[in-house]
Coordinates of C-alpha atoms and ligand atoms in Angstrom, one line a residue:
M1 CA 0.5 0.3 0.1
T2 CA 1.4 3.6 -0.8
R3 CA 1.5 5.9 1.3
D4 CA -1.0 7.9 -0.9
E5 CA -3.4 5.1 -0.5
E6 CA -3.0 4.8 3.5
N7 CA -4.2 8.8 3.3
S8 CA -6.9 8.7 1.4
L9 CA -8.2 5.4 3.3
I10 CA -7.9 7.6 6.4
T11 CA -9.1 10.9 4.5
E12 CA -12.0 9.0 3.9
L13 CA -12.9 7.8 6.9
L14 CA -12.6 10.5 8.9
G15 CA -14.5 12.4 6.4
L16 CA -17.3 10.2 7.0
D17 CA -16.9 10.6 10.9
A18 CA -17.4 14.3 10.3
R19 CA -20.3 14.3 8.3
N20 CA -22.0 11.2 10.6
E21 CA -22.3 9.2 7.9
K22 CA -21.4 5.6 6.9
F23 CA -19.8 3.6 3.8
L24 CA -23.2 2.9 2.0
D25 CA -23.4 0.6 -0.7
E26 CA -26.8 1.7 -3.1
K27 CA -29.0 -0.8 -1.9
V28 CA -30.4 -2.9 0.8
T29 CA -29.8 -6.4 -0.4
H30 CA -30.4 -10.2 0.4
S31 CA -28.8 -13.4 0.1
P32 CA -30.6 -16.3 0.4
V33 CA -30.8 -19.2 3.6
M34 CA -29.6 -22.5 0.9
R35 CA -26.6 -20.3 0.2
Y36 CA -25.4 -21.1 3.6
N37 CA -27.6 -24.9 4.3
C38 CA -28.0 -26.1 1.4
S39 CA -25.1 -29.8 0.8
D40 CA -25.7 -29.5 -3.3
R41 CA -24.9 -25.5 -3.2
F42 CA -22.0 -26.9 -0.7
A43 CA -20.4 -29.3 -2.7
Q44 CA -20.7 -27.0 -6.0
E45 CA -18.4 -24.2 -4.2
M46 CA -16.4 -26.8 -2.8
T47 CA -15.5 -27.4 -6.7
A48 CA -15.8 -24.3 -8.4
L49 CA -14.2 -22.1 -5.0
F50 CA -12.1 -24.8 -2.4
R51 CA -10.6 -26.5 -4.9
S52 CA -10.4 -24.4 -8.0
K53 CA -8.9 -21.1 -6.6
P54 CA -5.9 -20.3 -4.4
V55 CA -5.6 -21.8 -0.6
A56 CA -2.9 -21.0 1.6
A57 CA -1.8 -24.8 2.1
A58 CA 1.3 -22.8 4.8
Q59 CA 3.0 -19.6 6.0
S60 CA 6.4 -20.5 4.1
A61 CA 8.3 -20.6 7.9
E62 CA 6.5 -23.4 8.9
L63 CA 8.4 -25.3 5.5
S64 CA 11.8 -23.4 6.2
E65 CA 14.4 -26.1 6.2
A66 CA 15.6 -27.9 3.0
N67 CA 13.9 -31.5 3.8
A68 CA 10.9 -30.0 5.6
F69 CA 7.4 -31.4 5.4
L70 CA 4.3 -31.0 6.8
S71 CA 1.5 -33.4 6.2
R72 CA -2.3 -31.8 6.5
S73 CA -5.9 -31.7 4.9
V74 CA -6.1 -28.9 2.2
S75 CA -10.4 -28.1 0.7
G76 CA -10.8 -31.8 2.3
L77 CA -7.6 -33.0 0.3
P78 CA -5.0 -35.5 2.4
V79 CA -1.6 -33.2 1.0
L80 CA 1.9 -33.1 1.7
L81 CA 4.2 -30.4 1.3
T82 CA 7.7 -31.0 1.2
R83 CA 10.7 -28.2 0.6
D84 CA 13.2 -30.1 -1.6
A85 CA 17.6 -29.9 -1.3
K86 CA 17.1 -27.1 -4.1
G87 CA 14.3 -25.0 -1.9
K88 CA 11.3 -25.4 -4.2
A89 CA 8.0 -26.1 -2.2
H90 CA 6.1 -29.2 -3.4
V91 CA 2.4 -30.1 -2.5
F92 CA 1.3 -33.7 -3.6
L93 CA -1.6 -35.6 -2.6
N94 CA -0.6 -37.3 0.4
V95 CA -2.2 -40.6 -1.0
C96 CA 0.1 -43.9 -1.7
R97 CA 0.3 -44.6 -5.9
H98 CA 0.2 -48.9 -5.2
R99 CA -2.7 -49.4 -3.5
G100 CA -4.3 -45.3 -2.0
A101 CA -2.7 -45.8 1.3
K102 CA -2.0 -42.8 3.6
L103 CA 1.7 -41.9 2.7
V104 CA 2.8 -40.2 5.1
R105 CA 1.0 -39.9 9.0
E106 CA 3.2 -37.7 10.9
E107 CA 2.2 -33.8 11.1
T108 CA 5.4 -32.5 10.2
G109 CA 9.4 -33.4 10.1
C110 CA 12.4 -33.7 7.5
K111 CA 12.8 -36.3 5.4
Q112 CA 14.0 -36.7 2.0
R113 CA 12.4 -39.9 1.3
F114 CA 8.7 -41.4 2.7
S115 CA 8.1 -45.0 2.8
C116 CA 4.3 -46.3 2.3
P117 CA 3.7 -47.8 5.8
Y118 CA 1.4 -50.3 3.7
H119 CA 4.2 -51.7 1.4
A120 CA 6.8 -50.0 1.3
W121 CA 6.9 -48.5 -1.8
T122 CA 8.7 -45.0 -1.5
W123 CA 9.4 -41.9 -3.0
S124 CA 12.0 -38.5 -3.2
N125 CA 10.6 -35.6 -2.0
Q126 CA 9.8 -34.8 -5.5
G127 CA 7.3 -36.8 -5.9
D128 CA 9.6 -39.3 -7.8
L129 CA 8.8 -43.0 -7.1
V130 CA 12.8 -44.7 -6.2
A131 CA 11.9 -48.5 -4.6
V132 CA 9.2 -50.7 -5.1
P133 CA 10.0 -54.0 -2.6
Q134 CA 10.0 -56.7 -5.4
E135 CA 9.1 -55.3 -8.0
Q136 CA 10.7 -57.9 -10.5
Q137 CA 8.8 -60.4 -9.5
G138 CA 5.1 -58.3 -8.4
F139 CA 5.7 -55.6 -11.5
P140 CA 7.6 -56.4 -14.0
D141 CA 7.1 -54.0 -16.6
L142 CA 6.2 -51.4 -13.8
D143 CA 6.8 -47.7 -15.8
R144 CA 7.8 -45.8 -12.6
S145 CA 7.3 -42.4 -14.4
Q146 CA 3.5 -43.1 -14.4
Y147 CA 3.7 -43.5 -10.4
G148 CA 5.0 -40.0 -9.6
L149 CA 3.0 -38.5 -6.4
K150 CA 0.0 -36.7 -7.4
E151 CA 1.2 -32.8 -7.1
L152 CA -0.6 -29.5 -7.2
P153 CA 0.0 -26.4 -9.1
V154 CA 1.9 -24.3 -6.5
L155 CA 3.6 -21.2 -6.4
E156 CA 5.1 -19.7 -3.3
A157 CA 4.6 -15.9 -2.8
H158 CA 3.9 -13.3 -0.1
G159 CA 5.5 -15.8 2.4
F160 CA 2.9 -18.3 1.8
I161 CA 3.0 -21.7 0.0
W162 CA -1.2 -21.5 -2.2
V163 CA -2.4 -24.3 -4.2
I164 CA -5.1 -25.1 -6.3
A165 CA -6.4 -27.9 -4.6
D166 CA -7.4 -30.1 -7.4
P167 CA -5.0 -32.7 -8.9
N168 CA -6.3 -32.3 -12.5
A169 CA -5.4 -28.4 -12.5
T170 CA -1.9 -27.7 -14.1
N171 CA -2.1 -23.9 -14.2
V172 CA 0.2 -22.6 -12.0
E173 CA -0.3 -18.4 -13.7
E174 CA -3.9 -18.8 -12.2
I175 CA -2.7 -18.0 -8.9
Q176 CA -0.3 -15.5 -9.8
Q177 CA -2.8 -14.2 -11.8
S178 CA -5.4 -14.1 -8.3
L179 CA -3.0 -12.7 -5.9
A180 CA -1.6 -9.9 -8.5
P181 CA -4.1 -7.1 -7.4
L182 CA -3.1 -7.8 -4.0
S183 CA 0.4 -7.4 -4.5
D184 CA 1.2 -4.7 -3.3
D185 CA -0.2 -4.8 -0.4
L186 CA 1.0 -7.9 0.5
S187 CA 4.5 -6.6 -0.4
W188 CA 3.9 -3.6 1.6
L189 CA 3.2 -6.0 4.6
E190 CA 6.3 -8.0 3.6
L191 CA 5.2 -11.2 5.2
A192 CA 7.6 -13.3 3.7
D193 CA 9.9 -11.6 6.7
H194 CA 7.2 -13.6 8.9
R195 CA 6.8 -16.7 11.2
I196 CA 3.9 -17.9 12.8
A197 CA 4.4 -17.4 17.1
A198 CA 1.2 -19.0 18.4
E199 CA -2.1 -20.4 17.0
E200 CA -4.8 -22.0 17.6
T201 CA -7.5 -24.1 15.5
F202 CA -11.4 -24.4 16.1
E203 CA -14.5 -26.8 14.5
I204 CA -17.3 -24.7 14.5
S205 CA -21.0 -25.9 13.6
A206 CA -21.6 -23.3 11.2
N207 CA -21.3 -22.6 7.2
W208 CA -17.5 -21.2 6.0
K209 CA -19.2 -18.0 4.3
T210 CA -20.9 -17.1 7.6
L211 CA -17.8 -17.0 9.3
I212 CA -16.3 -14.7 6.7
E213 CA -19.3 -12.9 6.2
G214 CA -19.0 -12.0 10.5
G215 CA -15.3 -10.1 9.5
I216 CA -16.2 -8.0 7.4
E217 CA -17.9 -5.5 9.2
A218 CA -17.8 -3.4 11.7
Y219 CA -22.3 -2.9 12.2
H220 CA -21.8 -5.6 15.0
F221 CA -18.9 -4.9 16.9
R222 CA -19.8 -2.2 19.6
V223 CA -23.3 -5.0 20.5
A224 CA -21.8 -8.7 19.8
H225 CA -17.9 -7.3 21.4
R226 CA -19.0 -5.1 23.6
K227 CA -17.3 -6.3 26.5
T228 CA -13.9 -7.1 24.4
I229 CA -13.0 -5.0 21.3
G230 CA -15.7 -3.0 21.1
P231 CA -14.9 0.0 22.9
Y232 CA -11.6 0.6 20.8
F233 CA -13.9 0.8 17.7
P234 CA -15.7 4.0 16.6
E235 CA -19.8 2.4 16.1
N236 CA -20.2 1.2 13.1
L237 CA -17.4 2.6 10.7
S238 CA -16.0 0.9 7.9
S239 CA -15.2 1.1 4.7
Y240 CA -14.0 -1.8 1.6
Q241 CA -12.3 -1.6 -1.8
M242 CA -12.3 -4.5 -4.0
L243 CA -8.6 -5.8 -5.3
G244 CA -9.5 -8.0 -8.4
G245 CA -11.7 -10.9 -6.6
N246 CA -10.2 -10.8 -3.0
M247 CA -11.7 -7.8 -0.8
R248 CA -10.0 -5.0 1.7
S249 CA -11.8 -3.8 4.5
V250 CA -10.7 -1.4 6.7
L251 CA -12.4 -1.2 10.2
P252 CA -10.8 1.8 12.3
R253 CA -10.1 2.1 15.7
I254 CA -11.6 5.1 17.5
T255 CA -7.6 6.5 18.1
L256 CA -8.0 7.3 13.9
F257 CA -9.5 10.7 14.9
E258 CA -6.5 11.7 17.0
L259 CA -4.8 12.1 13.2
R260 CA -7.2 15.1 12.4
D261 CA -4.5 17.5 14.8
K262 CA -1.6 15.2 13.1
P263 CA 0.3 16.6 10.0
Q264 CA -0.4 13.8 7.3
E265 CA 3.1 12.2 7.0
E266 CA 2.3 11.5 10.6
W267 CA -0.8 9.2 9.2
R268 CA -0.5 5.7 9.4
L269 CA -3.4 3.4 8.6
R270 CA -1.8 0.4 10.7
E271 CA -1.5 1.9 14.2
H272 CA -4.9 3.2 14.3
A273 CA -7.1 0.3 12.2
N274 CA -7.7 -3.4 11.4
I275 CA -7.3 -3.9 8.2
I276 CA -8.8 -7.6 6.9
Y277 CA -7.8 -9.1 2.9
S278 CA -10.0 -11.5 2.0
V279 CA -8.1 -13.7 -0.2
L280 CA -11.1 -15.5 -1.4
P281 CA -12.5 -17.6 -1.4
G282 CA -10.9 -19.1 2.6
T283 CA -8.1 -16.7 3.4
Q284 CA -8.1 -14.0 5.7
L285 CA -5.3 -11.9 6.6
L286 CA -6.4 -9.5 10.2
V287 CA -3.9 -6.8 9.6
Q288 CA -2.8 -5.5 13.5
Q289 CA -0.4 -3.1 14.8
D290 CA 3.0 -5.2 15.4
H291 CA 1.7 -8.2 13.5
V292 CA -0.8 -10.1 11.4
V293 CA -3.3 -13.1 12.2
W294 CA -3.6 -15.3 9.3
V295 CA -7.5 -16.9 9.8
H296 CA -7.9 -20.0 7.4
C297 CA -11.1 -21.2 7.0
E298 CA -11.4 -25.0 5.6
P299 CA -14.6 -26.3 4.9
L300 CA -15.6 -29.6 6.2
A301 CA -19.8 -29.7 5.7
V302 CA -22.0 -27.1 4.9
N303 CA -23.0 -26.3 8.6
R304 CA -19.2 -27.2 9.5
T305 CA -15.7 -25.3 9.6
R306 CA -12.3 -25.3 11.2
V307 CA -10.6 -22.3 11.1
R308 CA -7.2 -22.3 12.4
L309 CA -5.4 -18.8 13.6
A310 CA -1.6 -18.3 13.5
T311 CA -0.5 -15.2 14.5
L312 CA 2.3 -14.2 12.5
V313 CA 4.9 -12.1 13.5
P314 CA 8.0 -10.3 12.0
N315 CA 10.8 -11.6 12.0
S316 CA 13.3 -8.7 13.0
M317 CA 11.1 -8.2 16.0
P318 CA 13.4 -10.0 19.3
Q319 CA 12.8 -13.4 19.9
T320 CA 12.7 -13.4 23.2
D321 CA 10.6 -14.2 26.3
E322 CA 9.0 -11.5 26.7
M323 CA 7.9 -10.7 23.3
Q324 CA 6.3 -14.4 23.4
K325 CA 3.7 -13.9 26.1
H326 CA 3.1 -10.6 24.3
W327 CA 2.4 -12.6 21.1
V328 CA 0.7 -15.4 23.3
R329 CA -1.3 -12.5 24.7
N330 CA -2.0 -10.8 21.7
Q331 CA -3.5 -14.0 20.4
A332 CA -5.9 -14.9 23.2
I333 CA -7.3 -11.8 22.6
T334 CA -8.0 -12.6 19.2
S335 CA -9.5 -16.3 19.9
T336 CA -11.4 -14.6 22.7
T337 CA -13.1 -11.9 20.4
L338 CA -13.2 -14.4 17.7
T339 CA -15.0 -17.2 19.9
E340 CA -17.6 -14.3 20.4
D341 CA -18.5 -14.8 16.4
F342 CA -17.9 -18.3 16.2
E343 CA -20.7 -18.6 18.7
L344 CA -22.8 -16.4 16.8
G345 CA -22.2 -18.5 13.6
E346 CA -23.7 -21.5 15.2
E347 CA -26.4 -20.2 16.5
I348 CA -27.1 -18.8 13.0
Q349 CA -26.4 -22.4 11.6
Q350 CA -29.5 -23.3 13.6
G351 CA -31.7 -20.7 13.0
F352 CA -31.4 -21.5 9.7
A353 CA -33.5 -24.7 10.0
S354 CA -36.2 -23.0 11.5
G355 CA -38.1 -21.8 8.5
A356 CA -37.8 -18.0 10.2
N357 CA -36.0 -16.7 7.2
T358 CA -35.4 -17.5 3.1
H359 CA -33.0 -14.9 2.8
L360 CA -31.0 -13.1 5.3
T361 CA -30.8 -8.2 4.9
F362 CA -27.9 -6.8 4.4
G363 CA -27.9 -3.0 4.9
R364 CA -26.1 -0.4 3.0
F365 CA -23.3 -0.1 5.9
E366 CA -23.3 -4.8 5.0
G367 CA -22.2 -3.6 1.8
A368 CA -19.1 -5.6 2.0
L369 CA -21.0 -8.9 2.0
D370 CA -23.3 -9.0 -0.5
R371 CA -20.2 -8.1 -2.6
F372 CA -18.3 -11.2 -1.3
N373 CA -20.9 -13.2 -2.0
Q374 CA -21.5 -11.5 -5.8
V375 CA -17.8 -12.1 -6.7
L376 CA -18.3 -16.1 -5.4
E377 CA -21.7 -16.3 -7.5
E378 CA -19.5 -15.3 -10.5
A379 CA -16.4 -17.6 -9.7
M380 CA -18.9 -20.1 -9.1
K381 CA -20.6 -19.1 -12.9
V382 CA -17.4 -19.0 -14.5
T383 CA -16.4 -22.5 -13.3
E384 CA -19.5 -23.8 -14.4
E385 CA -19.2 -22.1 -18.5
A386 CA -15.7 -23.4 -18.5
Ligands
FES401 S1 -0.3 -48.9 -0.3 FE1 1.3 -48.2 -0.2 S2 3.3 -49.2 -0.6 FE2 0.9 -50.1 -1.3
FE2_402 FE1 -16.7 -10.2 15.2

């Protein structure tokens, strides 16, 4: 983000506050409840969004050493992430090519070769099949080149290992194109120079979109978060901008108003606002003063979502016990606040079945929610047509 952009975002919010206005979309909109509770719709979203669009599978520092590996689930697929001896990151399906066993059971470690726990077929960390016990008798004509691990398109950029979770996808450029409009902002955050200082994973009985929607409006802050962060934020003030198919939301804290008395050269948005990047579909980056929270949403079912919260901190900050306590405290504040949203999300999900609403209603200052849904609709249409 350039200094000019920072200043104009701040000026816009100060102006809205001075005029006692909100950042308004044109009209009130509605979102059909079936978007959040229909299993067919969920299956379409998994195919057209979570397995077609870039997902941040790991933060680069989680896989920093040569020959490091991680196994985890991405968009419902079991994957194995490796970094080969040359430093290149790979993401494979964590599935044996012989008879389908889960190749790697450990969550993390350092290995050059992976041997299947069933019959010990073995692959290199570049995905090549390198050993087959009793091959000559059992598989006399085996063409090993046809039995490499299934690899997903990967791009390592801005401190994350991005993948398209579709074994038939080949186009790495698609990841680049999706991220390009965010590139200036992500460079500004210098996330390639960050590491995870604290993290937690939650499983929530709510649709994934309800959880994202809860993070991109400030209308609820003073009400739902009155006991936690609410008092630090003005009444219902926020703005949003689209960066390609991704969204940047700016949720100012009340300290923003102090900038009125200061020269523009001293204005720093990050010191006075939460900035949230929603990299659609499931990655959100919540930018705070001295750290960034990576919120990773992985839908498990139409009414169930796994959320991983990771506090990303700059490598330049001292790695002392004192600082670590500070990061753990911050992680606790984030998770306490988001737990308030998660509880609401679970209650909303329960309410869907009651039939009270056929549609949800988004006010003009909740325009980001409609825009978010429109972007998803567009992406799903495009994938269906392709
Ligand atoms: S299933 Fe993996 S070696 Fe047989
Ligand atoms: Fe919230």
